């Protein structure tokens, strides 16, 4: 396992001011840039921004926001979390992120996925009946573009590319590209087949149960003759000075946030008991004091042999000031505690 990296992720959730007044989308976007700058200042390795097309999220073009963060930071890597490749054009995706790589002097990454929301499909005129086909073919094209050689490609979901090159090229190496997976064995095997790093999105249950997927991924890499690749986890959380404060801040907002998503998908609202179980030692929510969150991260890092832990710090309409405090505690207290415990 390589040196463990620590990242943060956000979807640009529409937040509120300290007095409870909802921020505009524009205010949220500016605040996310400030959050990315703070993440760099407290020594974090990565910030990922997700793409959504709905009123409760402010960011539909993560690459633009990432460019602003890249221009104001020195060290932190910037990437998507995720880019919904199925409803985008692989050529434009590569061009946008290779441009960010130039601006950031080699700090750009892209995490490709099918997305857990479907709003982008009707918005950009794609048929949900082609959900799998769109991703598979566009990923194949993206991987050919990533080689930075003239591209010859033909498929069924877009016109062919006949020997054309795609610019700008990166100054060195290839664009760091991950595949995001929510729990599909087929997606895990697909990532291994391309020899790409794997990012597991864990939003429920015991994270250690995802060992079946990390084991499958590593076996598949071997069977495909691919070298070992990084494995990361993206999971929701919030850090406060004490466990009690973290729960008090989180339950009314994060509980409602996950309840809303569950109801949209035909599930049931989350009760306080369920929420407490997810916050508990074996749950998927990394919510608590720095010591509590660090212990949970160590447990998962050891079980899954992780190379990166991405902390989804924004989950619902929490005040920007609280999110900034959570990022600061994560970078200055949680990360050193994790490193100490692992050492």
CSV table of C-alpha atoms in Angstrom, one decimal:
chain,number,residue,atom,x,y,z
A,1,UNK,CA,0.0,0.0,0.0
A,2,UNK,CA,1.3,3.4,-0.9
A,3,UNK,CA,1.4,6.4,1.4
A,4,UNK,CA,-2.2,7.1,2.5
A,5,UNK,CA,-3.8,10.2,0.9
A,6,UNK,CA,-6.6,12.2,2.5
A,7,UNK,CA,-9.2,14.1,0.4
A,8,UNK,CA,-12.5,15.9,0.7
A,9,UNK,CA,-15.5,15.8,-1.6
A,10,UNK,CA,-18.5,18.0,-2.1
A,11,UNK,CA,-21.5,18.2,-4.5
A,12,UNK,CA,-21.9,21.9,-3.7
A,13,UNK,CA,-24.9,21.3,-1.5
A,14,UNK,CA,-27.0,24.5,-1.2
A,15,UNK,CA,-26.1,25.7,2.3
A,16,UNK,CA,-27.3,28.4,4.7
A,17,UNK,CA,-25.9,31.4,6.4
A,18,UNK,CA,-25.4,31.3,10.2
A,19,UNK,CA,-28.9,32.9,10.6
A,20,UNK,CA,-30.5,30.1,8.6
A,21,UNK,CA,-31.0,32.1,5.4
A,22,UNK,CA,-30.4,29.9,2.3
A,23,UNK,CA,-27.4,30.9,0.2
A,24,UNK,CA,-27.8,31.5,-3.5
A,25,UNK,CA,-26.2,29.1,-5.9
A,26,UNK,CA,-23.6,31.7,-6.7
A,27,UNK,CA,-22.7,32.1,-3.0
A,28,UNK,CA,-22.4,28.4,-2.6
A,29,UNK,CA,-20.0,28.2,-5.5
A,30,UNK,CA,-17.8,31.0,-4.1
A,31,UNK,CA,-17.9,29.2,-0.7
A,32,UNK,CA,-16.8,25.9,-2.2
A,33,UNK,CA,-13.7,27.7,-3.7
A,34,UNK,CA,-12.9,29.0,-0.2
A,35,UNK,CA,-13.3,25.5,1.2
A,36,UNK,CA,-10.9,24.2,-1.4
A,37,UNK,CA,-8.4,26.8,-0.5
A,38,UNK,CA,-8.7,26.0,3.2
A,39,UNK,CA,-8.2,22.3,2.4
A,40,UNK,CA,-4.9,23.1,0.7
A,41,UNK,CA,-3.8,25.3,3.7
A,42,UNK,CA,-4.5,22.5,6.2
A,43,UNK,CA,-2.4,20.0,4.1
A,44,UNK,CA,-5.1,17.8,2.5
A,45,UNK,CA,-4.2,15.9,-0.7
A,46,UNK,CA,-7.3,16.2,-2.8
A,47,UNK,CA,-10.6,18.0,-3.3
A,48,UNK,CA,-13.3,16.3,-5.5
A,49,UNK,CA,-16.4,18.1,-6.7
A,50,UNK,CA,-19.4,16.3,-8.0
A,51,UNK,CA,-21.6,17.2,-11.0
A,52,UNK,CA,-25.4,17.6,-10.5
A,53,UNK,CA,-28.3,19.3,-12.3
A,54,UNK,CA,-30.9,19.9,-9.6
A,55,UNK,CA,-31.9,22.7,-7.3
A,56,UNK,CA,-30.4,21.4,-4.0
A,57,UNK,CA,-26.8,21.4,-5.5
A,58,UNK,CA,-25.1,24.5,-6.9
A,59,UNK,CA,-22.4,22.9,-9.1
A,60,UNK,CA,-23.2,21.6,-12.6
A,61,UNK,CA,-19.7,22.2,-14.0
A,62,UNK,CA,-17.1,21.0,-11.5
A,63,UNK,CA,-14.2,21.6,-13.8
A,64,UNK,CA,-14.9,25.4,-13.8
A,65,UNK,CA,-14.9,25.5,-10.0
A,66,UNK,CA,-11.8,23.3,-9.8
A,67,UNK,CA,-10.0,25.7,-12.1
A,68,UNK,CA,-10.7,28.5,-9.6
A,69,UNK,CA,-9.4,26.4,-6.8
A,70,UNK,CA,-6.3,25.3,-8.7
A,71,UNK,CA,-5.4,28.9,-9.5
A,72,UNK,CA,-5.5,29.8,-5.7
A,73,UNK,CA,-3.7,26.7,-4.3
A,74,UNK,CA,-0.2,25.3,-4.4
A,75,UNK,CA,-0.3,21.6,-3.5
A,76,UNK,CA,-3.7,20.0,-3.4
A,77,UNK,CA,-4.9,17.8,-6.3
A,78,UNK,CA,-8.2,18.8,-7.8
A,79,UNK,CA,-10.7,16.5,-9.5
A,80,UNK,CA,-14.3,15.5,-10.1
A,81,UNK,CA,-16.4,13.3,-7.8
A,82,UNK,CA,-17.8,12.3,-10.2
A,83,UNK,CA,-17.9,13.3,-13.9
A,84,UNK,CA,-21.0,11.7,-15.3
A,85,UNK,CA,-19.3,10.4,-18.5
A,86,UNK,CA,-22.5,8.8,-19.9
A,87,UNK,CA,-24.2,12.2,-20.5
A,88,UNK,CA,-21.0,14.1,-21.5
A,89,UNK,CA,-18.6,14.0,-24.4
A,90,UNK,CA,-15.3,12.2,-23.7
A,91,UNK,CA,-13.3,14.5,-25.9
A,92,UNK,CA,-14.6,17.6,-24.1
A,93,UNK,CA,-14.1,15.9,-20.7
A,94,UNK,CA,-10.4,15.2,-21.5
A,95,UNK,CA,-9.9,18.7,-22.9
A,96,UNK,CA,-11.3,20.4,-19.8
A,97,UNK,CA,-9.2,18.3,-17.3
A,98,UNK,CA,-6.0,18.5,-19.4
A,99,UNK,CA,-6.5,22.3,-19.2
A,100,UNK,CA,-6.9,22.2,-15.4
A,101,UNK,CA,-3.8,20.1,-15.3
A,102,UNK,CA,-1.9,22.8,-17.1
A,103,UNK,CA,-3.2,25.6,-14.8
A,104,UNK,CA,-2.5,23.5,-11.7
A,105,UNK,CA,0.9,22.3,-13.0
A,106,UNK,CA,0.0,18.6,-12.9
A,107,UNK,CA,-2.5,18.4,-10.1
A,108,UNK,CA,-5.7,17.4,-12.1
A,109,UNK,CA,-7.5,14.2,-11.7
A,110,UNK,CA,-10.8,12.9,-13.0
A,111,UNK,CA,-13.1,10.4,-11.4
A,112,UNK,CA,-15.5,8.9,-14.0
A,113,UNK,CA,-18.8,7.3,-13.1
A,114,UNK,CA,-22.3,6.7,-14.2
A,115,UNK,CA,-23.7,8.9,-11.5
A,116,UNK,CA,-26.3,8.2,-8.8
A,117,UNK,CA,-28.7,10.8,-10.2
A,118,UNK,CA,-30.3,10.8,-13.6
A,119,UNK,CA,-31.1,14.4,-14.2
A,120,UNK,CA,-28.3,14.9,-16.7
A,121,UNK,CA,-29.8,12.3,-19.2
A,122,UNK,CA,-33.0,14.2,-20.2
A,123,UNK,CA,-31.2,17.5,-19.8
A,124,UNK,CA,-28.6,16.6,-22.5
A,125,UNK,CA,-31.0,14.4,-24.5
A,126,UNK,CA,-29.8,10.9,-23.6
A,127,UNK,CA,-31.9,7.9,-23.4
A,128,UNK,CA,-31.9,6.1,-20.0
A,129,UNK,CA,-32.5,2.8,-21.8
A,130,UNK,CA,-28.9,3.2,-23.0
A,131,UNK,CA,-27.6,3.8,-19.4
A,132,UNK,CA,-24.9,1.0,-19.5
A,133,UNK,CA,-24.1,1.2,-23.2
A,134,UNK,CA,-23.4,5.0,-23.0
A,135,UNK,CA,-20.9,4.6,-20.2
A,136,UNK,CA,-19.2,1.6,-21.6
A,137,UNK,CA,-18.6,3.1,-25.1
A,138,UNK,CA,-17.7,6.5,-23.9
A,139,UNK,CA,-15.2,5.1,-21.4
A,140,UNK,CA,-13.6,3.1,-24.2
A,141,UNK,CA,-13.3,6.3,-26.2
A,142,UNK,CA,-12.0,8.3,-23.2
A,143,UNK,CA,-9.2,5.7,-22.6
A,144,UNK,CA,-8.1,6.0,-26.2
A,145,UNK,CA,-8.0,9.9,-25.9
A,146,UNK,CA,-6.1,9.6,-22.7
A,147,UNK,CA,-3.2,8.0,-24.5
A,148,UNK,CA,-2.6,11.3,-26.3
A,149,UNK,CA,-2.1,9.7,-29.7
A,150,UNK,CA,-4.3,10.1,-32.8
A,151,UNK,CA,-7.6,8.4,-32.0
A,152,UNK,CA,-9.4,5.8,-34.1
A,153,UNK,CA,-12.7,4.8,-32.6
A,154,UNK,CA,-16.1,3.8,-33.7
A,155,UNK,CA,-19.2,3.0,-31.6
A,156,UNK,CA,-23.0,3.3,-31.6
A,157,UNK,CA,-23.6,6.2,-29.2
A,158,UNK,CA,-21.8,9.0,-31.1
A,159,UNK,CA,-20.0,9.6,-34.4
A,160,UNK,CA,-16.7,7.9,-35.0
A,161,UNK,CA,-13.3,9.6,-34.6
A,162,UNK,CA,-11.0,8.8,-37.5
A,163,UNK,CA,-7.3,9.4,-36.7
A,164,UNK,CA,-7.7,12.8,-34.9
A,165,UNK,CA,-5.7,14.0,-32.0
A,166,UNK,CA,-7.2,15.8,-29.0
A,167,UNK,CA,-5.6,18.8,-27.4
A,168,UNK,CA,-4.1,20.1,-25.1
A,169,UNK,CA,-1.7,17.3,-24.2
A,170,UNK,CA,-0.5,17.0,-20.6
A,171,UNK,CA,3.1,18.1,-19.9
A,172,UNK,CA,4.0,14.9,-18.3
A,173,UNK,CA,2.5,11.4,-17.7
A,174,UNK,CA,-1.2,10.6,-18.3
A,175,UNK,CA,-4.2,12.2,-16.8
A,176,UNK,CA,-4.9,10.5,-13.5
A,177,UNK,CA,-8.2,8.8,-14.0
A,178,UNK,CA,-10.3,6.8,-11.5
A,179,UNK,CA,-13.5,4.8,-11.9
A,180,UNK,CA,-16.1,5.4,-9.2
A,181,UNK,CA,-18.2,2.4,-8.1
A,182,UNK,CA,-21.2,2.3,-5.8
A,183,UNK,CA,-21.4,-1.5,-5.3
A,184,UNK,CA,-21.6,-3.2,-8.7
A,185,UNK,CA,-19.2,-6.1,-9.3
A,186,UNK,CA,-19.4,-5.5,-13.1
A,187,UNK,CA,-18.1,-1.9,-12.5
A,188,UNK,CA,-15.3,-3.2,-10.3
A,189,UNK,CA,-14.2,-5.6,-13.0
A,190,UNK,CA,-14.4,-2.9,-15.7
A,191,UNK,CA,-12.1,-0.7,-13.7
A,192,UNK,CA,-9.6,-3.5,-13.3
A,193,UNK,CA,-9.8,-4.3,-17.0
A,194,UNK,CA,-8.7,-0.8,-17.9
A,195,UNK,CA,-6.1,-0.9,-15.1
A,196,UNK,CA,-7.6,2.2,-13.5
A,197,UNK,CA,-7.7,3.1,-9.8
A,198,UNK,CA,-10.9,2.3,-8.0
A,199,UNK,CA,-13.0,4.7,-5.9
A,200,UNK,CA,-15.7,3.1,-3.8
A,201,UNK,CA,-18.7,5.3,-2.8
A,202,UNK,CA,-19.9,4.1,0.6
A,203,UNK,CA,-23.0,5.8,1.9
A,204,UNK,CA,-24.6,3.0,4.0
A,205,UNK,CA,-23.9,-0.2,5.9
A,206,UNK,CA,-20.6,-1.3,7.4
A,207,UNK,CA,-17.8,0.0,5.2
A,208,UNK,CA,-15.7,-3.1,6.0
A,209,UNK,CA,-18.3,-5.2,4.0
A,210,UNK,CA,-16.9,-3.6,0.9
A,211,UNK,CA,-13.9,-5.8,1.3
A,212,UNK,CA,-15.6,-8.2,-1.1
A,213,UNK,CA,-15.2,-5.5,-3.8
A,214,UNK,CA,-11.6,-4.5,-3.0
A,215,UNK,CA,-10.7,-8.2,-3.0
A,216,UNK,CA,-12.5,-8.8,-6.3
A,217,UNK,CA,-10.8,-5.7,-7.8
A,218,UNK,CA,-7.3,-6.9,-6.8
A,219,UNK,CA,-7.9,-10.4,-8.1
A,220,UNK,CA,-9.2,-9.0,-11.4
A,221,UNK,CA,-6.2,-6.8,-11.8
A,222,UNK,CA,-4.0,-9.8,-11.5
A,223,UNK,CA,-6.0,-11.9,-13.9
A,224,UNK,CA,-6.0,-9.1,-16.5
A,225,UNK,CA,-2.2,-8.8,-16.1
A,226,UNK,CA,-2.4,-5.2,-14.8
A,227,UNK,CA,-0.2,-3.6,-12.2
A,228,UNK,CA,-1.5,-2.8,-8.7
A,229,UNK,CA,-3.6,0.4,-8.6
A,230,UNK,CA,-4.8,2.7,-5.8
A,231,UNK,CA,-8.0,2.0,-4.0
A,232,UNK,CA,-10.0,4.8,-2.4
A,233,UNK,CA,-13.2,5.3,-0.4
A,234,UNK,CA,-15.6,8.2,-0.5
A,235,UNK,CA,-17.8,8.4,2.5
A,236,UNK,CA,-20.0,11.1,4.2
A,237,UNK,CA,-18.9,12.8,7.5
A,238,UNK,CA,-18.7,15.8,9.7
A,239,UNK,CA,-16.2,16.7,12.4
A,240,UNK,CA,-16.8,18.8,15.5
A,241,UNK,CA,-15.0,19.3,18.8
A,242,UNK,CA,-17.1,16.6,20.5
A,243,UNK,CA,-19.2,13.6,19.6
A,244,UNK,CA,-22.2,15.4,21.1
A,245,UNK,CA,-21.7,18.6,19.1
A,246,UNK,CA,-21.2,16.6,15.9
A,247,UNK,CA,-24.4,14.7,16.4
A,248,UNK,CA,-26.4,17.8,17.4
A,249,UNK,CA,-25.2,19.7,14.3
A,250,UNK,CA,-25.7,16.7,11.9
A,251,UNK,CA,-28.9,14.8,12.8
A,252,UNK,CA,-31.4,17.6,11.8
A,253,UNK,CA,-29.6,18.3,8.5
A,254,UNK,CA,-27.7,15.2,7.3
A,255,UNK,CA,-30.5,12.9,8.5
A,256,UNK,CA,-33.1,14.9,6.4
A,257,UNK,CA,-30.7,15.0,3.5
A,258,UNK,CA,-30.4,11.2,3.3
A,259,UNK,CA,-34.1,10.8,4.0
A,260,UNK,CA,-35.0,13.0,1.1
A,261,UNK,CA,-32.8,11.0,-1.3
A,262,UNK,CA,-34.2,7.7,0.0
A,263,UNK,CA,-37.8,8.9,-0.5
A,264,UNK,CA,-37.1,10.1,-4.0
A,265,UNK,CA,-35.9,6.5,-4.8
A,266,UNK,CA,-38.9,4.8,-3.3
A,267,UNK,CA,-37.4,4.1,0.1
A,268,UNK,CA,-38.3,5.3,3.6
A,269,UNK,CA,-37.2,8.2,5.6
A,270,UNK,CA,-34.4,7.7,8.1
A,271,UNK,CA,-35.2,7.6,11.8
A,272,UNK,CA,-32.9,8.8,14.5
A,273,UNK,CA,-32.1,5.2,15.5
A,274,UNK,CA,-30.9,4.4,12.0
A,275,UNK,CA,-28.9,7.6,11.9
A,276,UNK,CA,-27.2,6.7,15.2
A,277,UNK,CA,-26.3,3.3,13.8
A,278,UNK,CA,-24.6,4.8,10.8
A,279,UNK,CA,-22.7,7.2,13.0
A,280,UNK,CA,-21.7,4.3,15.3
A,281,UNK,CA,-18.4,2.4,15.1
A,282,UNK,CA,-19.5,0.2,12.2
A,283,UNK,CA,-21.6,2.7,10.3
A,284,UNK,CA,-20.9,4.5,7.1
A,285,UNK,CA,-21.1,8.1,8.5
A,286,UNK,CA,-17.8,9.4,9.7
A,287,UNK,CA,-19.4,11.9,12.2
A,288,UNK,CA,-18.0,12.8,15.6
A,289,UNK,CA,-15.0,14.2,17.4
A,290,UNK,CA,-11.5,14.1,15.7
A,291,UNK,CA,-10.7,11.0,17.8
A,292,UNK,CA,-13.9,9.2,16.9
A,293,UNK,CA,-13.6,9.9,13.2
A,294,UNK,CA,-10.0,8.9,13.2
A,295,UNK,CA,-10.7,5.6,14.8
A,296,UNK,CA,-13.4,4.8,12.2
A,297,UNK,CA,-11.1,5.8,9.3
A,298,UNK,CA,-8.3,3.6,10.6
A,299,UNK,CA,-10.6,0.6,10.9
A,300,UNK,CA,-11.7,1.0,7.2
A,301,UNK,CA,-8.2,1.8,5.9
A,302,UNK,CA,-6.8,-1.4,7.5
A,303,UNK,CA,-9.7,-3.6,6.4
A,304,UNK,CA,-9.8,-2.4,2.8
A,305,UNK,CA,-6.0,-1.6,2.5
A,306,UNK,CA,-6.8,1.9,1.2
A,307,UNK,CA,-4.6,4.3,-0.6
A,308,UNK,CA,-7.0,7.3,-0.2
A,309,UNK,CA,-9.8,8.3,2.1
A,310,UNK,CA,-12.1,11.0,0.7
A,311,UNK,CA,-14.3,12.6,3.3
A,312,UNK,CA,-17.6,14.0,1.9
A,313,UNK,CA,-17.8,16.9,4.2
A,314,UNK,CA,-21.0,18.6,2.8
A,315,UNK,CA,-24.2,16.6,3.2
A,316,UNK,CA,-27.3,18.9,3.2
A,317,UNK,CA,-27.8,22.6,4.0
A,318,UNK,CA,-25.2,23.0,6.8
A,319,UNK,CA,-23.8,26.5,7.4
A,320,UNK,CA,-20.7,27.3,5.5
A,321,UNK,CA,-18.9,28.3,8.7
A,322,UNK,CA,-19.5,24.8,10.1
A,323,UNK,CA,-18.2,23.2,7.0
A,324,UNK,CA,-15.1,25.3,7.2
A,325,UNK,CA,-14.6,24.2,10.8
A,326,UNK,CA,-15.1,20.5,9.9
A,327,UNK,CA,-12.5,20.8,7.1
A,328,UNK,CA,-10.0,22.4,9.5
A,329,UNK,CA,-10.5,19.8,12.2
A,330,UNK,CA,-10.2,17.0,9.6
A,331,UNK,CA,-6.9,18.4,8.2
A,332,UNK,CA,-5.3,19.5,11.5
A,333,UNK,CA,-6.6,16.8,13.9
A,334,UNK,CA,-8.1,13.8,12.2
A,335,UNK,CA,-5.4,13.2,9.6
A,336,UNK,CA,-2.5,13.4,12.1
A,337,UNK,CA,-4.4,11.1,14.5
A,338,UNK,CA,-4.9,8.6,11.7
A,339,UNK,CA,-1.3,8.7,10.7
A,340,UNK,CA,-0.3,8.2,14.3
A,341,UNK,CA,-2.6,5.2,14.8
A,342,UNK,CA,-1.5,3.6,11.6
A,343,UNK,CA,2.2,4.1,12.5
